[in-house]
C-alpha atoms as a PDB file:
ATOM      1  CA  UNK A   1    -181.426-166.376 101.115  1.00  0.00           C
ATOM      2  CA  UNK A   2    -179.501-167.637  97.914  1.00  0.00           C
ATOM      3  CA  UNK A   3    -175.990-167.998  98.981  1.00  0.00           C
ATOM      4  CA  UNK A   4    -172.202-169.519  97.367  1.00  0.00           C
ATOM      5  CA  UNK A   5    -170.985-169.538 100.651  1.00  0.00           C
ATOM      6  CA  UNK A   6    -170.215-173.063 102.083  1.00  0.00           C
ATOM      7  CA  UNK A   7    -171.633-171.968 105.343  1.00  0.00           C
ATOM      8  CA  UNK A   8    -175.629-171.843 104.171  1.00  0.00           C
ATOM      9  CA  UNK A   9    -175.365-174.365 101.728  1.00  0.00           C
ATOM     10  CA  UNK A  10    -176.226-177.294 103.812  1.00  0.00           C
ATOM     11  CA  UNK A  11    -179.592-177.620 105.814  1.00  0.00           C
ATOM     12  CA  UNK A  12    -178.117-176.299 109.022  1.00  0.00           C
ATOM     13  CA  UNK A  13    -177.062-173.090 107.118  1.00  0.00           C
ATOM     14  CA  UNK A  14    -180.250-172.701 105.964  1.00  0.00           C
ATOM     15  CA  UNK A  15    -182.426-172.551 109.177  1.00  0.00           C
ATOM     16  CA  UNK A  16    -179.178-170.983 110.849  1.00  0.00           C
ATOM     17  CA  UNK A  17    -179.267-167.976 107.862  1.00  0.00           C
ATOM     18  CA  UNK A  18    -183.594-167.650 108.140  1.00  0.00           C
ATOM     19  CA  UNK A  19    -183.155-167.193 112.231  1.00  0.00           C
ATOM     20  CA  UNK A  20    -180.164-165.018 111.819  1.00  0.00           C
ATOM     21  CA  UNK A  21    -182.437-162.678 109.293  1.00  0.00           C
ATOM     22  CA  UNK A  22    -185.165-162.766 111.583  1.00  0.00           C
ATOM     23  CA  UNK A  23    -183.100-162.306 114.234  1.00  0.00           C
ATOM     24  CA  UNK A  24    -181.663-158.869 112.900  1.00  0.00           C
ATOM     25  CA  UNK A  25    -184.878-157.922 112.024  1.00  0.00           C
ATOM     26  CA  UNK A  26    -186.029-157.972 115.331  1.00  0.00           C
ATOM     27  CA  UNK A  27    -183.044-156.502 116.338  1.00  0.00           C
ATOM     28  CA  UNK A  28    -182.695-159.908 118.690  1.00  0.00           C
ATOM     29  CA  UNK A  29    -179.253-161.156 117.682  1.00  0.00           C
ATOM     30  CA  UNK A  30    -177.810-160.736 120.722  1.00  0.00           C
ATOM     31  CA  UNK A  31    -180.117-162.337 122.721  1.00  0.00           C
ATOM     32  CA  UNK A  32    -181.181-165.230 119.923  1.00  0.00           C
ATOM     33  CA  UNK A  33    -177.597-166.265 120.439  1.00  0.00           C
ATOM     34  CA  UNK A  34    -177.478-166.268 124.145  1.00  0.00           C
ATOM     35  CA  UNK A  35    -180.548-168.025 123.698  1.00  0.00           C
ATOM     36  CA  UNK A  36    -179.021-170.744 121.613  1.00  0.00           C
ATOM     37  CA  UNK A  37    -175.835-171.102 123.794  1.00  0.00           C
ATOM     38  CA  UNK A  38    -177.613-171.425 126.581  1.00  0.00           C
ATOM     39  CA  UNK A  39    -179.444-174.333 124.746  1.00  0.00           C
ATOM     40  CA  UNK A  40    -176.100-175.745 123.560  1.00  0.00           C
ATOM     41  CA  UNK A  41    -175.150-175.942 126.876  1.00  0.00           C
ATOM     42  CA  UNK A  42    -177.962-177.949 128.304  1.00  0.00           C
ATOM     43  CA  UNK A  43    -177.669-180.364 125.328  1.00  0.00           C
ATOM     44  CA  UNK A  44    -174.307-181.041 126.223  1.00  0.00           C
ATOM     45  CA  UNK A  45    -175.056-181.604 130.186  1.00  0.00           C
ATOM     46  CA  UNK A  46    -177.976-184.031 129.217  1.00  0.00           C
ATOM     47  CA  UNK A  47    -177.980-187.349 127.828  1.00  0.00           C
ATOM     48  CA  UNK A  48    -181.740-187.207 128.366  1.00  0.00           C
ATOM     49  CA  UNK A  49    -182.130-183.882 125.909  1.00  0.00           C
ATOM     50  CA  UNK A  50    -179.777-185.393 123.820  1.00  0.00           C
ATOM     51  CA  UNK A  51    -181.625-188.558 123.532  1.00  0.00           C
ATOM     52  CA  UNK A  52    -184.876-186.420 122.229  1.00  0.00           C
ATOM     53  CA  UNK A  53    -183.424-184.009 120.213  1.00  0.00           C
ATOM     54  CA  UNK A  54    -181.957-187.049 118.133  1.00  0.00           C
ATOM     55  CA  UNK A  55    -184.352-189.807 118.183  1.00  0.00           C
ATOM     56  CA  UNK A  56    -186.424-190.729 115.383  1.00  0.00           C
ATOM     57  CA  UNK A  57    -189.043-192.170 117.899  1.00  0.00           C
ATOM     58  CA  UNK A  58    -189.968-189.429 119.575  1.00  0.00           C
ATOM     59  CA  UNK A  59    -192.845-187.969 117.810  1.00  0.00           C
ATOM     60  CA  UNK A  60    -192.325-184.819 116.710  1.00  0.00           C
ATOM     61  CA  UNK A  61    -195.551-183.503 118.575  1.00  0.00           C
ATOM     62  CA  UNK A  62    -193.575-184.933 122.147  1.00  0.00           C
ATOM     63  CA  UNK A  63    -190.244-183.307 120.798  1.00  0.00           C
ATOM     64  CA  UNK A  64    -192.194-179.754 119.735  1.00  0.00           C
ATOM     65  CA  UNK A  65    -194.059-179.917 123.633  1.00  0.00           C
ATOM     66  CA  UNK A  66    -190.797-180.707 125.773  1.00  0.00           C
ATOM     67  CA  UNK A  67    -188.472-178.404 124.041  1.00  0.00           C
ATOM     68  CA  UNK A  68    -190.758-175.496 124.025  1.00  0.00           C
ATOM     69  CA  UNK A  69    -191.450-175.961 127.959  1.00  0.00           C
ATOM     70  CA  UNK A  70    -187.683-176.365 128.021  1.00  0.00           C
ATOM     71  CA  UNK A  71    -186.699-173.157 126.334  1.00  0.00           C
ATOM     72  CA  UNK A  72    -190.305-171.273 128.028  1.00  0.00           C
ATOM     73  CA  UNK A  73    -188.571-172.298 131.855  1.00  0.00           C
ATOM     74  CA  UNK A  74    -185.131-171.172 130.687  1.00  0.00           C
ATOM     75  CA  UNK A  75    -186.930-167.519 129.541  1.00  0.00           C
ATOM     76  CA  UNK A  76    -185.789-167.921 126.035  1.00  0.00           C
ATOM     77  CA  UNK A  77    -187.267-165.126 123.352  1.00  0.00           C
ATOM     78  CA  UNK A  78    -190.120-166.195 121.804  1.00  0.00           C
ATOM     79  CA  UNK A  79    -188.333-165.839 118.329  1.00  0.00           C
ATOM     80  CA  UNK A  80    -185.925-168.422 119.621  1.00  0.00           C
ATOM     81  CA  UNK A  81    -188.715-171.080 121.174  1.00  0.00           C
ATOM     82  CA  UNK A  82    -190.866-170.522 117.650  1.00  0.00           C
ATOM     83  CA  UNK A  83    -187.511-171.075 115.965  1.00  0.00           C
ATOM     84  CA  UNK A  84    -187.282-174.650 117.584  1.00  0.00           C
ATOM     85  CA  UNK A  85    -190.715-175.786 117.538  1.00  0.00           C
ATOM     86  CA  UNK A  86    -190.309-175.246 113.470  1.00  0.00           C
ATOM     87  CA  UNK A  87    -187.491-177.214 113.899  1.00  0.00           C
ATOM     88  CA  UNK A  88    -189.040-179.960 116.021  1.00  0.00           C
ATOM     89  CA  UNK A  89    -192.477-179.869 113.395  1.00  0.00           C
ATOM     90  CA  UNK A  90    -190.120-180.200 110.123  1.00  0.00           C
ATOM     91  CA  UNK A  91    -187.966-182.851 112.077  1.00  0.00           C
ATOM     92  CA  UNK A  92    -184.417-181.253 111.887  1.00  0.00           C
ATOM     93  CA  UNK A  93    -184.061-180.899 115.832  1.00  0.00           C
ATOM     94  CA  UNK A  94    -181.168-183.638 115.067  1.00  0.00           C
ATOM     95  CA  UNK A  95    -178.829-180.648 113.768  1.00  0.00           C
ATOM     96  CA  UNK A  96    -179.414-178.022 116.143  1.00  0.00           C
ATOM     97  CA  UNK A  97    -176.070-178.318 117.059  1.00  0.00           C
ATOM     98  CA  UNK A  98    -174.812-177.424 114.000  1.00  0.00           C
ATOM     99  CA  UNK A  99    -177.307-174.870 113.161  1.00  0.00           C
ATOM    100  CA  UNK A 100    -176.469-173.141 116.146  1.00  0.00           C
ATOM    101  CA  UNK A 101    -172.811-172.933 115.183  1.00  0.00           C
ATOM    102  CA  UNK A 102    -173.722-172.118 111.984  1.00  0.00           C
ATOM    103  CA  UNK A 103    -176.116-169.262 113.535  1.00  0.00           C
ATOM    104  CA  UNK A 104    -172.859-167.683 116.017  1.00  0.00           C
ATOM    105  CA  UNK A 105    -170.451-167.776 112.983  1.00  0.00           C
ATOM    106  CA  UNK A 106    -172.734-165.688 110.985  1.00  0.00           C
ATOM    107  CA  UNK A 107    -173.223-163.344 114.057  1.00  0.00           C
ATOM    108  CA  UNK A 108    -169.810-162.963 114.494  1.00  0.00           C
ATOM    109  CA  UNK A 109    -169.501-162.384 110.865  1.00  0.00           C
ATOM    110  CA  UNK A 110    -172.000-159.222 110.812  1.00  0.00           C
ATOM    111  CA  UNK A 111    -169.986-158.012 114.228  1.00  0.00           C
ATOM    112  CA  UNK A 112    -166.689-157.996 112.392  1.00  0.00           C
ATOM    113  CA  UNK A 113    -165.272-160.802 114.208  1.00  0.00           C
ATOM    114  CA  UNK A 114    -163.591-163.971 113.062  1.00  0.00           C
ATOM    115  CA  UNK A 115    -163.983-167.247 115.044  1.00  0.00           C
ATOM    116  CA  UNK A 116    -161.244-169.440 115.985  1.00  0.00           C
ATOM    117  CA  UNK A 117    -161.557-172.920 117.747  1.00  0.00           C
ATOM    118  CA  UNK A 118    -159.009-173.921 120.158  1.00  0.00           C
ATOM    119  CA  UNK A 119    -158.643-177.118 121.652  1.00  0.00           C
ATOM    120  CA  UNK A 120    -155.904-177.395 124.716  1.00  0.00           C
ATOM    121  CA  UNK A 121    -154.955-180.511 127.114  1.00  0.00           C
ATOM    122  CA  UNK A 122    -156.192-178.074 130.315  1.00  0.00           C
ATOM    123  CA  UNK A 123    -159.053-175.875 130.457  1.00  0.00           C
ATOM    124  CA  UNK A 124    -157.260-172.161 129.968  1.00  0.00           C
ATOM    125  CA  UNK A 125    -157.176-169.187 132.032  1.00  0.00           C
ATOM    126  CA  UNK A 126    -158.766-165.535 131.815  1.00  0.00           C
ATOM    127  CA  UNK A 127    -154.956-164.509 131.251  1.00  0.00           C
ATOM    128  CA  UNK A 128    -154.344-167.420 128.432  1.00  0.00           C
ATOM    129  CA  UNK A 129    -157.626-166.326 126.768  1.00  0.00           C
ATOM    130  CA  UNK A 130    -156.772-162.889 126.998  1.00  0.00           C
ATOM    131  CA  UNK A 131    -153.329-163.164 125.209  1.00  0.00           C
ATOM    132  CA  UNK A 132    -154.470-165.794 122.715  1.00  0.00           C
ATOM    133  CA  UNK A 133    -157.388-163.128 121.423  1.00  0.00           C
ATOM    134  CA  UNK A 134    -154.849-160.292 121.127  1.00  0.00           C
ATOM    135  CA  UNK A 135    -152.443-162.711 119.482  1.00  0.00           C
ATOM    136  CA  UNK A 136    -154.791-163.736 117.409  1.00  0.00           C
ATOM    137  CA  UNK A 137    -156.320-160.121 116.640  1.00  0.00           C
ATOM    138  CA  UNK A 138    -152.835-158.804 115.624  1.00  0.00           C
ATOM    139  CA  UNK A 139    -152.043-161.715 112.738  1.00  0.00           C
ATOM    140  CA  UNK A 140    -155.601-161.906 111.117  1.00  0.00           C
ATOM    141  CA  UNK A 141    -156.726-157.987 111.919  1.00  0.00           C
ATOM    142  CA  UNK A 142    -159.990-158.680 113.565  1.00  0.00           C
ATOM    143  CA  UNK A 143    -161.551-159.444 116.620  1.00  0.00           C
ATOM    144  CA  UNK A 144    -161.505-162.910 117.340  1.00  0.00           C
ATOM    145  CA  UNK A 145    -163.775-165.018 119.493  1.00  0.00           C
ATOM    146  CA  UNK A 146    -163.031-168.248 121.020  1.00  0.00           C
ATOM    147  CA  UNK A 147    -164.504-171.679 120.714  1.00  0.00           C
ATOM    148  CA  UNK A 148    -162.826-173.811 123.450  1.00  0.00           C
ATOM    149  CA  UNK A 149    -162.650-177.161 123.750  1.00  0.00           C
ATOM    150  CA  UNK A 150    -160.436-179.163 126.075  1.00  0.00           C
ATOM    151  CA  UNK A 151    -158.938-182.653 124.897  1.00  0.00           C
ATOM    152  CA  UNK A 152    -156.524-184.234 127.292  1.00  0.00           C
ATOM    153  CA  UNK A 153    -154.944-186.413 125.034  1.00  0.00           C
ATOM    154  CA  UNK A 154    -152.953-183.603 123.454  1.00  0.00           C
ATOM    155  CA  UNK A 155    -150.766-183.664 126.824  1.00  0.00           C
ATOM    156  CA  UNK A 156    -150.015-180.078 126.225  1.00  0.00           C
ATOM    157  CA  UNK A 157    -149.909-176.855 124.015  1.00  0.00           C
ATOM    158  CA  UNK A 158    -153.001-175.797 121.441  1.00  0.00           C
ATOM    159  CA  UNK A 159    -154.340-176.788 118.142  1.00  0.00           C
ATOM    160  CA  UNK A 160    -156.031-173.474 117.167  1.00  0.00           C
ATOM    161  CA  UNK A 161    -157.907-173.540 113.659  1.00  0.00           C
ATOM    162  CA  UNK A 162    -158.849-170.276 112.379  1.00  0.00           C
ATOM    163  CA  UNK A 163    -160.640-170.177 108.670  1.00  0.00           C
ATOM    164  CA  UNK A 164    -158.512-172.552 106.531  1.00  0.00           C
ATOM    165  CA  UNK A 165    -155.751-172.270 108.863  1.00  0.00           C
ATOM    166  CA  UNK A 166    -154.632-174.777 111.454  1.00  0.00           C
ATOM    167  CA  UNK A 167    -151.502-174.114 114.127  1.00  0.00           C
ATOM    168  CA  UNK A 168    -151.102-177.804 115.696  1.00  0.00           C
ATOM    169  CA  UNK A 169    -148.567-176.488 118.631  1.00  0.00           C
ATOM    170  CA  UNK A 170    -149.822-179.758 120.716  1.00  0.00           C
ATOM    171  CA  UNK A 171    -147.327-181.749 122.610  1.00  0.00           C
ATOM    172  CA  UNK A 172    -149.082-185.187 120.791  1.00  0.00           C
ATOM    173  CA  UNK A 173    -148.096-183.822 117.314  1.00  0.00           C
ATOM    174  CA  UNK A 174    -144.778-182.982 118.184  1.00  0.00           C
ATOM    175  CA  UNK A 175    -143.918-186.424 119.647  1.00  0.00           C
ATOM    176  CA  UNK A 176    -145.419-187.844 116.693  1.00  0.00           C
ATOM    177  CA  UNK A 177    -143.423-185.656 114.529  1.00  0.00           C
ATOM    178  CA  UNK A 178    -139.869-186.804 116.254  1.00  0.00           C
ATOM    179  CA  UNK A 179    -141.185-190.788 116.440  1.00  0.00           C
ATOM    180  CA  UNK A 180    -141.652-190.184 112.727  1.00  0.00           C
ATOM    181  CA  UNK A 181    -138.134-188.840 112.436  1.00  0.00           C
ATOM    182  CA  UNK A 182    -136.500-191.003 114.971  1.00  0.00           C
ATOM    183  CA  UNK A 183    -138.635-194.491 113.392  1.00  0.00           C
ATOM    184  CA  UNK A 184    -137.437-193.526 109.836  1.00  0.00           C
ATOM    185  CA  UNK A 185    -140.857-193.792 108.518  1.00  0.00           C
ATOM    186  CA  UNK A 186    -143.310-191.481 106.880  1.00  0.00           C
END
């Protein structure tokens, strides 16, 4: 898959573009990506997968056997726990994280949708999700899906970045922005 798009330049975008071909070959998209957030999910909540999907240590042999009875107990597709024990033999489990974002961004891509990450100071509601998306949906024309991420120190409002484009509505910025103007300085 020879690509100019920034995306599947790097290694991640590489493995992330092969599954995401096999994937709609097998007409498995769907459930290749439920399959990886599912697995995105359980590396955040453990500091124990997390510890052997990064270390060097860990043979890849160990890190090939745990991770496929991981994914086999979680009833991943078989596409999905091949995908990973390729990943575990060439020793790239290290950037499953951002293969797997790499992987839903090119989904989303093929379903006409557009991602945008948001990051708030409280974990938002059905409603706020609701209105953001149609918000959203009317300025860039699409569908837009959600990446949310919650970061208290922003005391309040949203940083949403969507493409290129970044609306910093937090309460940190703005206080920031008057100290600047208040202080003098730049």
């Amino acid at each position: 898959m020879a690509t100019d798009e920034p995306m599947m330049a790097g290694m991640a975008g590489r493995y992330a573009g092969a599954l995401f071909e096999l994937a709609v070959a097998q007409n498995a998209t769907a459930a290749v990506e439920a399959d990886l957030t599912k697995f995105e999910q359980m590396l955040s909540d453990s500091d124990d997968l997390t510890t052997l999907v990064r270390s060097p240590v860990i043979s890849a042999d160990d890190q090939a056997k745990a991770i496929g009875a991981l994914l086999q107990k979680t009833g991943a597709s078989a596409l999905t726990q091949n995908f990973f024990n390729v990943l575990a033999k060439n020793r790239r489990l290290f950037a499953a994280g951002d293969i797997i974002r790499t992987f839903r961004s090119l989904a989303a891509k093929a379903r006409g949708e557009v991602t945008a990450e948001v990051t708030s100071a409280i974990a938002l509601s059905e409603a706020q999700v609701t209105e953001l998306k149609k918000t959203l949906k009317a300025s860039v024309g699409k569908d837009v899906t959600l990446a949310a991420k919650v970061d208290p120190s922003l005391l309040g409002g949203l940083v949403v970045k969507l493409g290129s484009r970044m609306i910093d509505s937090s309460l940190k910025s703005k206080l920031a922005g008057l100290k600047t103007v208040l202080t003098g300085s730049a």
